[in-house]
Tab-separated table of C-alpha atoms in Angstrom:
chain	number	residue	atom	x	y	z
T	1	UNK	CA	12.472	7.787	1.636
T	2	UNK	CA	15.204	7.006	4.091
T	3	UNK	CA	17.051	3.627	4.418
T	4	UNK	CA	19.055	3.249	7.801
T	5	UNK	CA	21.324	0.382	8.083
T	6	UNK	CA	23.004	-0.851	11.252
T	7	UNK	CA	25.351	-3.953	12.418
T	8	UNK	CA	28.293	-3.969	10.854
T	9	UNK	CA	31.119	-4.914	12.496
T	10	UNK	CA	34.646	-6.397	12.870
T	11	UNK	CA	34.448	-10.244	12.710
T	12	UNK	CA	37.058	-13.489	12.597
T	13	UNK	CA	35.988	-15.709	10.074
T	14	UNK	CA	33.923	-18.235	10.208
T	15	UNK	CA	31.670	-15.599	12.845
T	16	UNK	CA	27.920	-14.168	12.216
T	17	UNK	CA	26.636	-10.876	12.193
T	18	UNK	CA	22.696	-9.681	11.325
T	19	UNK	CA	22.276	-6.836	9.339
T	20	UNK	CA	19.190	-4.484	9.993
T	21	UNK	CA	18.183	-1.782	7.672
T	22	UNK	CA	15.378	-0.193	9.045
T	23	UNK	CA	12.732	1.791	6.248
T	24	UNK	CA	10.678	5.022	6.236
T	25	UNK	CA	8.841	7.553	3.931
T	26	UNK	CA	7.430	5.019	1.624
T	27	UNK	CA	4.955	1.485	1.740
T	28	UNK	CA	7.428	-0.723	2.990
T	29	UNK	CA	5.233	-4.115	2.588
T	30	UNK	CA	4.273	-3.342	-1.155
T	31	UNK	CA	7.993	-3.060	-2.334
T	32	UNK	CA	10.843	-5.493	-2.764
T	33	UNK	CA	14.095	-4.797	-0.834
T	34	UNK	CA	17.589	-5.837	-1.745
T	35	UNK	CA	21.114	-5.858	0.083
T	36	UNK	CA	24.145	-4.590	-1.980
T	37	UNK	CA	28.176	-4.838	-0.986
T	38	UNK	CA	30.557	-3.050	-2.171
T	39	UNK	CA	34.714	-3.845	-1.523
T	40	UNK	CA	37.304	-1.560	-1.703
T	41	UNK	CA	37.940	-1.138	-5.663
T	42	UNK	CA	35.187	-3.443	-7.050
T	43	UNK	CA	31.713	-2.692	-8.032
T	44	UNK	CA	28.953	-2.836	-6.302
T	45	UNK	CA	27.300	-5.907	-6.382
T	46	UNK	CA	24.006	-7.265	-5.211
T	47	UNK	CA	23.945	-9.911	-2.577
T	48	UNK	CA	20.389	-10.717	-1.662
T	49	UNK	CA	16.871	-9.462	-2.499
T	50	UNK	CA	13.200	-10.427	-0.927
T	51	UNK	CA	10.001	-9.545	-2.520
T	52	UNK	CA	7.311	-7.365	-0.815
T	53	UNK	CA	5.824	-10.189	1.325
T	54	UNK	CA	8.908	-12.399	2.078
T	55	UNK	CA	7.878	-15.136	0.211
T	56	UNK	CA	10.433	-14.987	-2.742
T	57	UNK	CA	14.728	-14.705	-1.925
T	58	UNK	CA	17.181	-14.490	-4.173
T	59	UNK	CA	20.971	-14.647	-3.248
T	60	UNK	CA	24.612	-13.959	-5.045
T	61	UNK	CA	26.285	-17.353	-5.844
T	62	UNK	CA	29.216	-16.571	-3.179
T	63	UNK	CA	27.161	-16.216	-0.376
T	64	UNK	CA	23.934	-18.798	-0.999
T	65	UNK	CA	23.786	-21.093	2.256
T	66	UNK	CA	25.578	-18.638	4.224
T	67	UNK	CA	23.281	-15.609	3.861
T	68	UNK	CA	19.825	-15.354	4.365
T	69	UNK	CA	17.619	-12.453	4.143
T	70	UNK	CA	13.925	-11.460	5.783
T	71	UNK	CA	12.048	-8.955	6.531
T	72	UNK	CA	9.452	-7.775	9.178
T	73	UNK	CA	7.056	-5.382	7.317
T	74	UNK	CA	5.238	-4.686	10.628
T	75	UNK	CA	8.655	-3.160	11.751
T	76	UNK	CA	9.295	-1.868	8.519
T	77	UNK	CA	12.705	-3.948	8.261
T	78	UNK	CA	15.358	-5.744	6.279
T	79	UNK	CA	17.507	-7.748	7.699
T	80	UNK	CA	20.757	-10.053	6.282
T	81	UNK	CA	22.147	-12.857	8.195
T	82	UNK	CA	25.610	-13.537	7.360
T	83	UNK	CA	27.013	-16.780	8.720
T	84	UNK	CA	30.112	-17.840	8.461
T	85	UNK	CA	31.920	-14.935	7.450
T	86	UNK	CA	34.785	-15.134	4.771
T	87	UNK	CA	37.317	-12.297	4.496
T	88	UNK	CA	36.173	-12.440	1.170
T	89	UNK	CA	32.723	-10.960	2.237
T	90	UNK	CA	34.618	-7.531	3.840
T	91	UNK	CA	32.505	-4.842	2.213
T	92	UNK	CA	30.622	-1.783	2.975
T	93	UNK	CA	26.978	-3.249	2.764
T	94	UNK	CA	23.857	-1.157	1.614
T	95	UNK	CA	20.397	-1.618	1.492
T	96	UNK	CA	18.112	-1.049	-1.524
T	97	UNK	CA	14.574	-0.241	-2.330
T	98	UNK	CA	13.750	0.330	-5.890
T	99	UNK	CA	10.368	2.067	-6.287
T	100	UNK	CA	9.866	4.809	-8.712
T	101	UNK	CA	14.213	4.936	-8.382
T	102	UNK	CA	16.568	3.412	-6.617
T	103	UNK	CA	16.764	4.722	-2.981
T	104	UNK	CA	19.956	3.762	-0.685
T	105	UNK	CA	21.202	3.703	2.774
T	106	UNK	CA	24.056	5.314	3.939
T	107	UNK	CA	25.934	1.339	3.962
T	108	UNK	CA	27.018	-0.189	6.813
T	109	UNK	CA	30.800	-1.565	7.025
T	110	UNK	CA	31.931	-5.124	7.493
T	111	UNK	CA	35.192	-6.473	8.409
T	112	UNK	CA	36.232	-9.745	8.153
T	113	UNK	CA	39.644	-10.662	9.559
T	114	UNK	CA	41.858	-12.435	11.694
């Protein structure tokens, strides 16, 4: 299983970024996928998660309306669209897929300043 995440960035707030995380070594369509953050100090926290056809979202209180999360299972993808950005939201973002374990990306940093 490998989980590759990509498109983090340095952002002003109130900017967008997309997150990608693309998926290999397992069924991608028959599992649920999940985005995680984690800021300097705190725990890790989840932040969005889709079920295996895309049908079914589910999002952390502090970013609902802002976030939204898809995926492409014919691309084998995740993806997290973060709309206006708070500093708040600066974290080093992974991506999740829990089959017989949990399996992780390497994360993907985001920066949110002025």
């Amino acid at each position: 299983v490998q989980l590759v995440e990509s498109g983090g960035g340095l952002v002003q707030p109130g900017e967008s970024l997309r997150l990608s995380c693309a998926a290999s070594g397992f069924t991608f369509s028959s599992y649920p996928m999940s985005w995680y953050r984690q800021a300097p100090g705190k725990e890790r926290e989840l932040v969005a998660g889709i079920n295996s056809r895309g049908g079914t979202t589910n999002y952390a209180g502090s970013v609902k309306g802002r976030f939204t999360i898809s995926r492409d299972n014919a691309k084998n993808t995740v993806y997290l669209q973060m709309n206006s950005l708070k500093p708040e939201d600066t974290a080093v973002y992974y991506c999740n897929a829990r089959l017989a374990r949990n399996y992780w990306g390497q994360g993907t940093q985001v920066t949110v300043s002025s």
